[in-house]
Amino acid sequence: MTVLLDKPGATATTAAATTTATTATTATTVLPPRPADGNDAPEQRRGLGGVSRGEVLNLAGAAVTGLCTAVLLFGRLAPLSGALGFYVVAYLVFLGAYALLAWLEDDGPAVRDRLMTVVLWSAALLLFTGLVMVVVYTFWRGKDALPHLNFFTEDMTRAGPLDPISVGGIAHALIGSVIMIAIALAITIPLGVACAVYLNQMRGRFVRFVRTVVEAMTALPSIVAGLFVYATWILILHFPKSGLAAGLAISVMMLPIIIRASDVVLRLVPGNLTEAAEALGAPRWRTVWHVILPTARSGLATAVILGTARGIGETSPVLLTAGYTASLNADPTDGPMISLPLAVFTFVKSPEPAMIARGFAAAAVLMALVLVLFTIARVIGGRGPGQLTKRQTRRAARASRQDVARFDEMDAPVPSLFAPAGTPLPGENP
């Protein structure tokens, strides 16, 4: 390229700039040569799933090392004793030995990853073992009373402390628990979900105050809730002790749990769903009813499960507000009523083996009842967002066919008023 300038100094400067630009354009990045130290091999991809044979051997060897070390320390080398200390020392030595064996094969990040995986699996196994032991022990101690049919169909009116298990049962406690939880759920589900929607959809200082009150009520002792209902419902309003009063006391304990869990679930609903509904002109209440709540249905069912699990095991509020009875009372508005946890407490504190067996059997029935409630809640609210039932699918298909027919009628040609004479109308034969 030739550049004509009047000043001679400018010509040299322009030429130098052109040469520099050309050099910068043609320059390339050159990597320095790597030293031949044997590290030129490609890196191997680390496997994230499955368990290899070497890892199984490392776990087994570390476990044997921990067990042998604990046996030597607690039996031979040191004056140590106690089952808890034995297991703690064995586990710590196991972790150290496993980390050493993993370090011989992998680098630091892989060793830390394996070590944390073993710790988490150990914690999960410990918790699961504790749960299994509690369930198995409860059913084992109650195995003498569970096979008897009268245990589920009779109350304790004709049974005394010295009577055998073939006399009496927990029908009064089972029906009382169902009635109390039904009353509590009828109160807490609408109030809890409505309060969670309010906390999720509204803004302002009062919302912050309500949230603080709900969080404070979560740690409320159950005896305080029972005393509150006892003072207001029984002493001030002069209503008798009944299952309704116990249901009110249980609802006080369940309400903050359901509100907090439902609030967390509603926060997880994608905001674009709400924005799309409001962009189509839907009011806020219709958006909440038809978009937000159906989307969070599974999480709301889980919130109800958590609240039910908290309320179904309460004993002191029931004792203060419903009293104790050995006979069946199905009227929640009049007369004392007993629940399964209170029946378990009453049976177990007796020194008679038959009463203790009844208590453990009642506890097993209580756990089974919680499992049934959990299953029902999962069936009702277990479908995720967008998953329809068979009835909803048929309804949607029928609405789609009606829409297609309506669109076809709208697309049909309309006869013109200025068509020449003799022109056939749409749908007629020419």
Coordinates of C-alpha atoms in Angstrom, one line a residue:
M1 CA 0.0 0.0 0.0
T2 CA 1.4 3.4 -1.0
V3 CA 0.7 6.5 1.1
L4 CA 1.3 10.0 -0.3
L5 CA 2.0 12.6 2.3
D6 CA 3.4 16.1 2.1
K7 CA 5.7 15.8 5.1
P8 CA 8.7 13.5 4.8
G9 CA 8.8 12.7 8.5
A10 CA 5.2 11.5 8.4
T11 CA 6.0 9.0 5.6
A12 CA 8.6 7.2 7.8
T13 CA 6.2 7.1 10.7
T14 CA 3.4 5.7 8.7
A15 CA 5.6 3.0 7.2
A16 CA 6.8 2.0 10.6
A17 CA 3.2 1.8 11.9
T18 CA 2.2 -0.3 8.9
T19 CA 5.1 -2.7 9.4
T20 CA 4.2 -3.1 13.1
A21 CA 0.5 -3.8 12.3
T22 CA 1.5 -6.4 9.7
T23 CA 3.8 -8.1 12.2
A24 CA 1.1 -8.1 14.9
T25 CA -1.4 -9.5 12.5
T26 CA 0.9 -12.4 11.4
A27 CA 2.2 -13.2 14.9
T28 CA 1.0 -16.5 16.5
T29 CA 1.1 -17.9 20.0
V30 CA 4.0 -20.4 20.5
L31 CA 3.8 -22.8 23.5
P32 CA 7.1 -23.6 25.2
P33 CA 8.3 -27.2 24.9
R34 CA 7.4 -29.4 27.7
P35 CA 10.2 -31.1 29.6
A36 CA 10.5 -34.8 29.0
D37 CA 9.8 -35.9 32.6
G38 CA 7.3 -38.7 31.9
N39 CA 4.2 -36.4 32.6
D40 CA 3.2 -36.2 28.9
A41 CA 0.7 -39.0 29.3
P42 CA -3.0 -38.0 29.0
E43 CA -4.9 -37.6 32.2
Q44 CA -7.3 -40.4 33.1
R45 CA -10.9 -39.6 33.7
R46 CA -12.0 -40.2 37.3
G47 CA -15.0 -42.5 37.7
L48 CA -17.8 -41.0 39.8
G49 CA -20.1 -44.0 40.0
G50 CA -19.8 -47.5 41.1
V51 CA -17.5 -49.3 43.5
S52 CA -14.3 -50.8 42.3
R53 CA -12.7 -54.0 43.6
G54 CA -9.7 -52.1 45.1
E55 CA -12.0 -49.7 47.0
V56 CA -13.9 -52.7 48.5
L57 CA -10.6 -54.2 49.6
N58 CA -9.5 -50.9 51.1
L59 CA -12.8 -50.7 53.1
A60 CA -12.5 -54.2 54.3
G61 CA -8.8 -53.8 55.3
A62 CA -9.5 -50.5 57.1
A63 CA -12.4 -52.1 59.0
V64 CA -10.2 -55.1 60.1
T65 CA -7.5 -52.6 61.1
G66 CA -9.9 -50.5 63.2
L67 CA -11.4 -53.6 64.9
C68 CA -8.1 -55.2 65.7
T69 CA -6.6 -51.9 67.0
A70 CA -9.7 -51.4 69.3
V71 CA -9.4 -55.0 70.6
L72 CA -5.7 -54.5 71.4
L73 CA -6.3 -51.2 73.1
F74 CA -9.3 -52.3 75.2
G75 CA -8.2 -55.8 76.0
R76 CA -4.4 -55.9 76.0
L77 CA -2.3 -52.7 75.8
A78 CA -4.4 -50.1 77.7
P79 CA -6.7 -50.2 80.7
L80 CA -9.7 -49.0 78.6
S81 CA -13.3 -50.2 78.9
G82 CA -16.7 -49.4 77.7
A83 CA -18.7 -50.4 74.6
L84 CA -19.1 -46.8 73.4
G85 CA -15.4 -46.0 73.6
F86 CA -14.6 -49.3 71.8
Y87 CA -16.7 -48.4 68.8
V88 CA -15.5 -44.8 68.7
V89 CA -11.8 -45.9 68.7
A90 CA -12.5 -48.6 66.1
Y91 CA -14.2 -46.1 63.8
L92 CA -11.5 -43.4 64.1
V93 CA -8.8 -45.9 63.3
F94 CA -10.9 -47.2 60.4
L95 CA -11.1 -43.7 58.9
G96 CA -7.4 -43.1 59.3
A97 CA -6.5 -46.5 57.8
Y98 CA -8.9 -46.0 54.9
A99 CA -7.5 -42.5 54.2
L100 CA -3.9 -43.9 54.2
L101 CA -4.9 -46.7 51.7
A102 CA -6.7 -44.2 49.5
W103 CA -3.7 -41.9 49.5
L104 CA -1.5 -44.7 48.2
E105 CA -3.7 -44.8 45.0
D106 CA -5.0 -41.3 44.4
D107 CA -4.2 -37.7 45.0
G108 CA -5.5 -35.3 47.7
P109 CA -8.9 -34.3 46.3
A110 CA -9.8 -37.9 45.5
V111 CA -8.8 -39.0 49.1
R112 CA -10.9 -36.3 50.6
D113 CA -13.8 -37.2 48.4
R114 CA -13.6 -40.9 49.4
L115 CA -13.2 -40.1 53.1
M116 CA -16.3 -37.8 53.1
T117 CA -18.2 -40.4 51.2
V118 CA -17.4 -43.0 53.8
V119 CA -18.3 -40.6 56.7
L120 CA -21.7 -39.8 55.1
W121 CA -22.5 -43.4 54.4
S122 CA -21.6 -44.3 58.0
A123 CA -23.9 -41.6 59.4
A124 CA -26.7 -42.8 57.1
L125 CA -26.2 -46.4 58.1
L126 CA -26.1 -45.5 61.8
L127 CA -29.4 -43.6 61.6
F128 CA -31.1 -46.3 59.5
T129 CA -29.9 -48.9 62.0
G130 CA -31.3 -47.0 64.9
L131 CA -34.7 -46.6 63.1
V132 CA -34.8 -50.4 62.4
M133 CA -33.9 -51.2 66.0
V134 CA -36.7 -49.0 67.3
V135 CA -39.3 -50.5 65.0
V136 CA -38.2 -54.1 65.4
Y137 CA -38.0 -53.8 69.2
T138 CA -41.4 -52.2 69.5
F139 CA -43.0 -54.9 67.4
W140 CA -41.1 -57.6 69.2
R141 CA -42.3 -56.5 72.6
G142 CA -45.8 -56.1 71.4
K143 CA -46.0 -59.5 69.5
D144 CA -48.0 -61.1 72.3
A145 CA -50.9 -58.6 71.9
L146 CA -50.9 -57.9 68.2
P147 CA -52.3 -61.4 67.1
H148 CA -55.4 -61.0 69.3
L149 CA -58.4 -59.6 67.5
N150 CA -59.9 -58.2 70.7
F151 CA -56.9 -55.9 70.9
F152 CA -58.3 -53.9 68.0
T153 CA -62.0 -54.2 68.7
E154 CA -62.5 -53.8 72.4
D155 CA -61.7 -51.1 75.0
M156 CA -60.4 -51.4 78.5
T157 CA -63.8 -51.2 80.3
R158 CA -63.8 -54.9 81.3
A159 CA -60.1 -55.4 81.5
G160 CA -58.1 -54.9 84.7
P161 CA -54.3 -54.8 85.4
L162 CA -54.2 -58.6 86.1
D163 CA -56.4 -59.7 83.2
P164 CA -54.8 -61.5 80.3
I165 CA -54.2 -60.0 76.9
S166 CA -57.2 -61.8 75.5
V167 CA -59.4 -59.3 77.4
G168 CA -59.5 -55.6 76.5
G169 CA -57.9 -53.6 73.7
I170 CA -57.2 -50.2 72.3
A171 CA -60.3 -49.5 70.2
H172 CA -61.1 -46.4 72.3
A173 CA -57.6 -45.0 71.9
L174 CA -57.5 -45.7 68.2
I175 CA -60.8 -44.0 67.5
G176 CA -59.9 -41.1 69.8
S177 CA -56.6 -40.5 68.0
V178 CA -58.3 -40.5 64.6
I179 CA -60.9 -38.1 65.7
M180 CA -58.4 -35.7 67.3
I181 CA -56.1 -35.7 64.3
A182 CA -59.1 -35.2 62.0
I183 CA -60.2 -32.1 64.0
A184 CA -56.7 -30.8 64.1
L185 CA -56.2 -31.3 60.3
A186 CA -59.5 -29.7 59.5
I187 CA -58.3 -26.6 61.4
T188 CA -54.6 -26.5 60.4
I189 CA -54.7 -27.4 56.7
P190 CA -56.7 -24.3 55.5
L191 CA -55.2 -22.0 58.0
G192 CA -51.6 -23.2 57.5
V193 CA -51.8 -23.1 53.7
A194 CA -53.6 -19.7 53.7
C195 CA -51.0 -18.3 56.0
A196 CA -48.1 -19.7 53.9
V197 CA -49.7 -18.1 50.7
Y198 CA -50.0 -14.8 52.6
L199 CA -46.3 -14.9 53.6
N200 CA -45.3 -15.9 50.1
Q201 CA -47.4 -13.5 48.1
M202 CA -47.6 -10.4 50.2
R203 CA -45.0 -7.8 51.2
G204 CA -44.8 -5.5 54.2
R205 CA -43.9 -5.1 57.8
F206 CA -46.9 -7.1 59.0
V207 CA -45.7 -10.1 57.0
R208 CA -42.3 -9.9 58.8
F209 CA -44.2 -9.9 62.1
V210 CA -46.3 -12.9 61.2
R211 CA -43.2 -14.8 60.1
T212 CA -41.5 -14.1 63.4
V213 CA -44.5 -15.3 65.4
V214 CA -44.7 -18.5 63.4
E215 CA -41.0 -19.2 63.9
A216 CA -41.4 -18.5 67.7
M217 CA -44.4 -20.9 67.8
T218 CA -42.3 -23.7 66.3
A219 CA -40.4 -24.1 69.5
L220 CA -43.4 -23.8 71.7
P221 CA -43.5 -26.6 74.3
S222 CA -46.5 -28.9 74.0
I223 CA -47.5 -28.5 77.7
V224 CA -47.8 -24.7 77.1
A225 CA -50.3 -25.3 74.2
G226 CA -52.3 -27.7 76.4
L227 CA -52.4 -25.2 79.3
F228 CA -53.5 -22.4 76.9
V229 CA -56.4 -24.4 75.6
Y230 CA -57.2 -25.7 79.1
A231 CA -57.3 -22.2 80.5
T232 CA -59.4 -20.6 77.7
W233 CA -61.7 -23.5 76.5
I234 CA -62.3 -25.2 79.8
L235 CA -61.8 -22.7 82.6
I236 CA -62.9 -19.5 81.0
L237 CA -65.5 -20.7 78.5
H238 CA -66.6 -23.6 80.7
F239 CA -66.6 -26.3 78.1
P240 CA -66.0 -29.9 79.3
K241 CA -62.9 -31.9 78.6
S242 CA -63.4 -33.5 75.2
G243 CA -61.8 -34.6 72.0
L244 CA -62.5 -31.2 70.5
A245 CA -60.4 -29.5 73.1
A246 CA -57.6 -31.9 72.5
G247 CA -57.9 -31.3 68.8
L248 CA -57.6 -27.6 69.4
A249 CA -54.5 -28.1 71.5
I250 CA -52.9 -30.4 68.9
S251 CA -53.7 -27.9 66.1
V252 CA -51.7 -25.3 68.0
M253 CA -48.7 -27.6 67.8
M254 CA -49.2 -28.5 64.2
L255 CA -50.0 -25.1 62.8
P256 CA -46.5 -23.5 62.8
I257 CA -44.9 -26.7 61.3
I258 CA -47.4 -26.7 58.4
I259 CA -46.9 -22.9 57.8
R260 CA -43.1 -23.0 57.7
A261 CA -42.9 -26.1 55.5
S262 CA -45.6 -24.8 53.1
D263 CA -43.9 -21.4 52.9
V264 CA -40.6 -23.1 51.9
V265 CA -42.4 -25.2 49.3
L266 CA -44.2 -22.2 47.8
R267 CA -40.9 -20.4 47.4
L268 CA -39.7 -23.2 45.1
V269 CA -42.5 -22.6 42.6
P270 CA -40.9 -21.1 39.5
G271 CA -41.6 -17.4 39.1
N272 CA -42.2 -17.6 35.4
L273 CA -45.4 -19.6 36.0
T274 CA -46.8 -16.8 38.1
E275 CA -45.7 -14.2 35.6
A276 CA -47.2 -16.1 32.7
A277 CA -50.6 -16.4 34.4
E278 CA -50.6 -12.7 35.3
A279 CA -49.6 -11.8 31.8
L280 CA -52.7 -13.7 30.5
G281 CA -54.8 -11.5 32.7
A282 CA -55.5 -13.9 35.5
P283 CA -56.1 -12.2 38.9
R284 CA -53.9 -13.0 41.8
W285 CA -56.4 -15.4 43.5
R286 CA -56.9 -17.4 40.4
T287 CA -53.1 -17.6 39.9
V288 CA -52.7 -18.9 43.4
W289 CA -55.5 -21.4 43.1
H290 CA -54.9 -22.8 39.6
V291 CA -51.1 -22.4 39.2
I292 CA -49.1 -22.1 42.5
L293 CA -51.0 -24.5 44.7
P294 CA -51.3 -27.3 42.0
T295 CA -47.6 -27.0 41.3
A296 CA -46.6 -27.2 44.9
R297 CA -49.2 -30.0 45.8
S298 CA -46.6 -32.7 46.5
G299 CA -44.6 -30.4 48.8
L300 CA -47.8 -29.3 50.6
A301 CA -48.7 -32.9 51.2
T302 CA -45.2 -33.4 52.7
A303 CA -45.9 -30.3 55.0
V304 CA -49.1 -31.8 56.1
I305 CA -47.3 -35.1 56.9
L306 CA -44.8 -33.3 59.0
G307 CA -47.5 -31.5 61.0
T308 CA -49.4 -34.7 61.4
A309 CA -46.3 -36.5 62.7
R310 CA -45.9 -33.8 65.2
G311 CA -49.5 -33.8 66.4
I312 CA -50.2 -37.5 66.5
G313 CA -47.5 -38.2 69.1
E314 CA -48.5 -35.5 71.6
T315 CA -49.4 -36.7 75.1
S316 CA -49.5 -33.9 77.6
P317 CA -52.0 -31.6 75.7
V318 CA -54.4 -34.6 75.4
L319 CA -54.1 -35.4 79.1
L320 CA -54.9 -31.8 80.1
T321 CA -57.7 -31.2 77.6
A322 CA -59.3 -34.6 77.0
G323 CA -58.6 -36.4 80.3
Y324 CA -58.4 -40.2 80.5
T325 CA -61.1 -42.9 80.0
A326 CA -61.1 -46.6 79.7
S327 CA -64.3 -46.8 77.6
L328 CA -65.0 -45.9 74.0
N329 CA -66.3 -42.3 73.4
A330 CA -66.9 -41.3 69.8
D331 CA -68.5 -37.9 70.6
P332 CA -65.7 -35.3 70.3
T333 CA -67.8 -32.6 72.0
D334 CA -68.7 -34.2 75.3
G335 CA -66.8 -36.5 77.7
P336 CA -63.2 -37.5 78.1
M337 CA -61.4 -39.1 75.3
I338 CA -58.0 -40.9 75.1
S339 CA -55.4 -41.1 72.3
L340 CA -52.9 -43.7 71.4
P341 CA -49.8 -42.0 72.9
L342 CA -51.6 -41.5 76.2
A343 CA -52.7 -45.1 76.1
V344 CA -49.1 -46.2 75.5
F345 CA -47.9 -44.1 78.4
T346 CA -50.6 -45.5 80.7
F347 CA -50.0 -49.1 79.7
V348 CA -46.2 -49.0 79.9
K349 CA -46.0 -47.4 83.4
S350 CA -47.8 -50.5 84.8
P351 CA -45.6 -53.2 86.3
E352 CA -47.8 -56.0 84.8
P353 CA -46.3 -57.8 81.8
A354 CA -49.7 -57.9 80.0
M355 CA -50.2 -54.2 80.3
I356 CA -46.6 -53.6 79.1
A357 CA -47.3 -55.8 76.1
R358 CA -50.4 -53.8 75.4
G359 CA -48.4 -50.6 75.5
F360 CA -45.8 -51.8 73.0
A361 CA -48.5 -53.2 70.7
A362 CA -50.3 -49.8 70.9
A363 CA -47.0 -48.1 69.9
A364 CA -46.7 -50.4 67.0
V365 CA -50.2 -49.6 65.9
L366 CA -49.4 -45.9 66.2
M367 CA -46.4 -46.3 63.9
A368 CA -48.5 -48.2 61.4
L369 CA -51.1 -45.5 61.5
V370 CA -48.5 -42.8 60.7
L371 CA -47.3 -45.0 57.8
V372 CA -50.8 -45.3 56.4
L373 CA -51.3 -41.5 56.6
F374 CA -47.9 -41.0 54.9
T375 CA -48.9 -43.4 52.1
I376 CA -52.3 -41.6 51.6
A377 CA -50.6 -38.2 51.5
R378 CA -48.1 -39.4 48.9
V379 CA -50.8 -40.9 46.7
I380 CA -52.8 -37.7 46.8
G381 CA -49.9 -35.3 46.4
G382 CA -47.2 -37.5 44.9
R383 CA -47.6 -36.3 41.3
G384 CA -45.2 -33.7 40.1
P385 CA -46.0 -30.5 38.2
G386 CA -47.7 -31.2 34.9
Q387 CA -48.6 -34.9 35.7
L388 CA -52.3 -35.4 35.3
T389 CA -54.6 -38.1 36.5
K390 CA -56.6 -40.3 34.0
R391 CA -59.7 -38.2 34.5
Q392 CA -57.8 -35.0 34.0
T393 CA -56.2 -36.4 30.9
R394 CA -59.6 -37.3 29.4
R395 CA -61.0 -33.9 30.3
A396 CA -58.1 -32.2 28.6
A397 CA -58.4 -34.3 25.5
R398 CA -62.2 -33.6 25.3
A399 CA -61.5 -29.8 25.7
S400 CA -58.9 -30.0 22.9
R401 CA -61.3 -31.7 20.5
Q402 CA -63.9 -29.0 21.2
D403 CA -61.3 -26.3 20.6
V404 CA -60.3 -27.9 17.3
A405 CA -63.9 -28.1 16.1
R406 CA -64.5 -24.4 17.1
F407 CA -61.4 -23.3 15.2
D408 CA -62.5 -25.3 12.1
E409 CA -65.8 -23.4 12.2
M410 CA -64.0 -20.1 12.5
D411 CA -61.8 -20.9 9.5
A412 CA -64.7 -21.8 7.2
P413 CA -65.3 -19.2 4.4
V414 CA -68.1 -16.7 4.8
P415 CA -70.4 -16.1 1.8
S416 CA -70.2 -12.7 0.4
L417 CA -73.2 -10.4 0.0
F418 CA -72.0 -9.3 -3.4
A419 CA -71.5 -12.7 -4.9
P420 CA -72.9 -13.0 -8.5
A421 CA -76.2 -14.8 -8.9
G422 CA -75.9 -18.6 -9.3
T423 CA -72.8 -18.9 -7.1
P424 CA -73.1 -21.9 -4.9
L425 CA -72.9 -21.4 -1.1
P426 CA -70.2 -23.1 1.0
G427 CA -71.2 -26.7 1.6
E428 CA -73.6 -26.9 -1.5
N429 CA -73.0 -28.9 -4.6
P430 CA -72.3 -26.7 -7.7

